[in-house]
Short mmCIF file of C-alpha atoms in Angstrom, two decimals:
data_model
loop_
_atom_site.label_atom_id
_atom_site.label_comp_id
_atom_site.label_asym_id
_atom_site.label_seq_id
_atom_site.Cartn_x
_atom_site.Cartn_y
_atom_site.Cartn_z
CA MET A 1 92.75 74.25 135.09
CA SER A 2 94.59 74.17 131.75
CA GLU A 3 96.86 71.24 130.87
CA PRO A 4 100.53 71.94 131.53
CA THR A 5 102.42 71.11 128.37
CA SER A 6 106.03 71.77 129.35
CA ALA A 7 108.29 72.16 132.34
CA TYR A 8 110.70 75.06 132.72
CA ARG A 9 113.64 75.38 135.07
CA PHE A 10 114.33 78.75 136.73
CA ALA A 11 116.70 80.20 139.29
CA VAL A 12 115.70 82.96 141.68
CA ASN A 13 118.70 84.98 142.89
CA VAL A 14 117.88 86.79 146.15
CA THR A 15 120.42 89.37 147.36
CA PRO A 16 120.43 92.01 150.12
CA LYS A 17 119.32 95.41 148.81
CA PRO A 18 122.11 97.99 148.37
CA GLY A 19 122.66 99.78 151.66
CA ILE A 20 121.31 96.92 153.76
CA LEU A 21 123.89 95.57 156.20
CA ASP A 22 125.11 92.11 155.22
CA PRO A 23 126.86 90.45 158.18
CA GLN A 24 127.55 87.23 156.24
CA GLY A 25 129.30 89.21 153.51
CA LYS A 26 131.41 91.01 156.13
CA ALA A 27 132.31 87.67 157.71
CA VAL A 28 133.57 86.41 154.36
CA GLU A 29 135.65 89.57 153.88
CA ARG A 30 137.21 89.16 157.32
CA SER A 31 138.16 85.55 156.53
CA LEU A 32 140.16 86.47 153.43
CA PRO A 33 143.49 87.28 155.10
CA HIS A 34 143.47 83.81 156.71
CA LEU A 35 143.30 82.30 153.23
CA GLY A 36 146.02 84.61 151.94
CA LEU A 37 143.65 86.25 149.47
CA ALA A 38 143.72 89.97 148.70
CA GLY A 39 141.80 92.31 146.42
CA VAL A 40 138.34 90.98 147.24
CA SER A 41 135.66 93.50 148.25
CA GLY A 42 131.96 94.18 148.07
CA VAL A 43 130.97 90.67 149.19
CA ARG A 44 127.19 90.18 149.38
CA VAL A 45 125.69 86.88 150.45
CA GLY A 46 122.23 85.93 149.25
CA ARG A 47 120.25 82.86 148.30
CA ARG A 48 119.83 81.00 145.05
CA VAL A 49 116.69 78.92 144.62
CA GLU A 50 116.37 76.64 141.60
CA LEU A 51 113.00 75.14 140.71
CA THR A 52 110.96 73.53 137.95
CA VAL A 53 107.54 74.84 136.93
CA ALA A 54 105.07 72.93 134.78
CA ALA A 55 102.91 75.36 132.78
CA ALA A 56 101.36 75.91 129.40
CA ASP A 57 104.18 78.17 128.22
CA GLU A 58 107.24 80.06 129.44
CA PRO A 59 105.45 83.35 130.34
CA ALA A 60 102.90 81.43 132.42
CA ALA A 61 105.69 79.60 134.21
CA ARG A 62 107.56 82.85 134.84
CA ALA A 63 104.44 84.41 136.36
CA ILE A 64 104.34 81.61 138.93
CA VAL A 65 108.04 82.04 139.70
CA ASP A 66 107.57 85.80 140.13
CA ARG A 67 104.80 85.29 142.66
CA LEU A 68 106.81 82.70 144.53
CA ALA A 69 109.92 84.93 144.58
CA GLY A 70 108.06 87.96 145.85
CA GLU A 71 105.82 86.27 148.40
CA LEU A 72 107.86 83.37 149.76
CA LEU A 73 111.50 83.41 148.73
CA SER A 74 112.43 87.02 149.48
CA ASN A 75 111.76 89.68 152.09
CA PRO A 76 110.82 92.73 149.99
CA LEU A 77 111.92 95.16 152.72
CA MET A 78 115.52 93.99 152.78
CA GLU A 79 116.06 91.88 149.69
CA GLN A 80 115.81 92.12 145.93
CA TYR A 81 115.42 89.23 143.53
CA GLU A 82 116.12 88.42 139.93
CA VAL A 83 114.59 85.55 137.97
CA GLU A 84 116.90 83.66 135.62
CA ALA A 85 115.52 81.25 133.02
CA LEU A 86 117.53 78.02 132.88
CA GLY A 87 115.65 76.57 129.91
CA GLU A 88 113.17 73.80 129.43
CA ALA A 89 113.43 71.02 132.00
CA PRO A 90 114.24 67.59 130.53
CA ALA A 91 110.98 66.06 131.76
CA PRO A 92 108.11 67.39 133.90
CA ALA A 93 109.20 66.11 137.31
CA ALA A 94 106.45 64.90 139.60
CA ALA A 95 106.32 66.82 142.86
CA GLY A 96 108.07 64.84 145.57
CA ALA A 97 109.71 62.46 143.11
CA THR A 98 113.16 62.98 144.65
CA SER A 99 113.83 63.16 148.36
CA MET B 1 152.92 91.92 144.18
CA SER B 2 151.71 93.02 140.72
CA GLU B 3 149.56 96.14 140.34
CA PRO B 4 145.86 95.40 140.00
CA THR B 5 144.58 97.24 136.96
CA SER B 6 140.88 96.40 136.93
CA ALA B 7 138.09 95.16 139.13
CA TYR B 8 135.75 92.37 138.11
CA ARG B 9 132.41 91.40 139.59
CA PHE B 10 131.52 87.73 139.97
CA ALA B 11 128.74 85.64 141.41
CA VAL B 12 129.31 82.23 142.98
CA ASN B 13 126.20 80.03 142.89
CA VAL B 14 126.40 77.29 145.51
CA THR B 15 123.76 74.55 145.35
CA PRO B 16 123.28 71.20 147.09
CA LYS B 17 124.73 68.34 145.03
CA PRO B 18 122.18 66.10 143.27
CA GLY B 19 121.04 63.40 145.67
CA ILE B 20 121.85 65.42 148.78
CA LEU B 21 118.78 66.02 150.94
CA ASP B 22 117.69 69.68 150.86
CA PRO B 23 115.31 70.39 153.77
CA GLN B 24 114.94 74.06 152.82
CA GLY B 25 113.83 73.09 149.32
CA LYS B 26 111.32 70.63 150.77
CA ALA B 27 110.00 73.35 153.09
CA VAL B 28 109.40 75.62 150.10
CA GLU B 29 107.56 72.84 148.27
CA ARG B 30 105.32 72.20 151.29
CA SER B 31 104.43 75.91 151.47
CA LEU B 32 103.14 76.07 147.90
CA PRO B 33 99.55 74.88 148.53
CA HIS B 34 99.14 77.68 151.11
CA LEU B 35 99.98 80.17 148.36
CA GLY B 36 97.63 78.46 145.94
CA LEU B 37 100.49 77.60 143.59
CA ALA B 38 100.69 74.31 141.70
CA GLY B 39 103.10 72.71 139.25
CA VAL B 40 106.29 73.62 141.12
CA SER B 41 108.79 70.85 141.83
CA GLY B 42 112.49 70.13 142.19
CA VAL B 43 113.12 73.09 144.51
CA ARG B 44 116.77 73.35 145.59
CA VAL B 45 117.89 76.13 147.91
CA GLY B 46 121.49 77.29 147.81
CA ARG B 47 123.53 80.44 148.25
CA ARG B 48 124.54 83.20 145.88
CA VAL B 49 127.63 85.20 146.78
CA GLU B 50 128.47 88.30 144.73
CA LEU B 51 131.91 89.88 145.03
CA THR B 52 134.39 92.21 143.38
CA VAL B 53 137.99 91.17 142.72
CA ALA B 54 140.79 93.58 141.79
CA ALA B 55 143.37 91.83 139.63
CA ALA B 56 145.60 92.29 136.60
CA ASP B 57 143.13 90.59 134.26
CA GLU B 58 139.95 88.51 134.19
CA PRO B 59 141.63 85.05 134.36
CA ALA B 60 143.66 86.15 137.41
CA ALA B 61 140.50 87.42 139.08
CA ARG B 62 138.65 84.20 138.29
CA ALA B 63 141.44 82.14 139.84
CA ILE B 64 140.95 84.03 143.11
CA VAL B 65 137.18 83.48 142.95
CA ASP B 66 137.67 79.76 142.29
CA ARG B 67 139.88 79.36 145.35
CA LEU B 68 137.43 81.33 147.49
CA ALA B 69 134.47 79.30 146.22
CA GLY B 70 136.13 75.94 146.84
CA GLU B 71 137.76 76.70 150.19
CA LEU B 72 135.40 79.10 151.94
CA LEU B 73 132.04 79.49 150.24
CA SER B 74 131.09 75.86 149.63
CA ASN B 75 131.29 72.53 151.37
CA PRO B 76 132.74 70.24 148.68
CA LEU B 77 131.19 67.12 150.25
CA MET B 78 127.63 68.32 149.95
CA GLU B 79 127.63 71.30 147.60
CA GLN B 80 128.65 72.21 144.10
CA TYR B 81 129.41 75.69 142.82
CA GLU B 82 129.43 77.60 139.58
CA VAL B 83 131.23 80.88 138.96
CA GLU B 84 129.38 83.49 136.90
CA ALA B 85 131.19 86.54 135.51
CA LEU B 86 129.13 89.71 135.97
CA GLY B 87 131.52 91.95 134.03
CA GLU B 88 133.95 94.67 134.94
CA ALA B 89 133.09 96.52 138.15
CA PRO B 90 132.49 100.28 137.68
CA ALA B 91 135.39 101.23 139.95
CA PRO B 92 137.78 99.19 142.09
CA ALA B 93 135.97 99.36 145.43
CA ALA B 94 138.15 99.74 148.49
CA ALA B 95 137.71 96.91 150.95
CA GLY B 96 135.36 97.98 153.71
CA ALA B 97 134.16 101.06 151.85
CA THR B 98 130.52 100.21 152.43
CA SER B 99 129.08 98.89 155.65
#
């Protein structure tokens, strides 16, 4: 195993694929009149997962995030994901350091 | 009511506040060894809501998104949110146009 030299923070944005029914998004749209808000449409509700990866460099860290996003964080039949780099993490956090 | 002239797409990223326990994030971290992945820490699971707002201009649209994010999409006691502008929407979508 190679020494990790840096820690990188990423976000994985998981959203329902176009055409897939999104009941949570519809529920938000139906709540809008109660708030007195108009002009809002196309609401899609997904997940955002933020995480830190310790790896030798940014491409290596991104490869881990890609695997995680495709195999654990999203359902490839109904969801799509997008990986967003949030920059280098201030310090490599030990796993389980915060509760 | 003023005429909306454009439609803008936004994302609202809702994440647990620092210090707030995130059981979903912990569940992801505990799944990592089963996938053979190491070096991942600080996992926080939140929501990502994407929506289109028809308004006179971008600041007016953002004001609507801010109200929605604070009053409906997040729990201000436990969650924080961030509004991300995704640019002008291709065409003002009619509410309920897609299922």
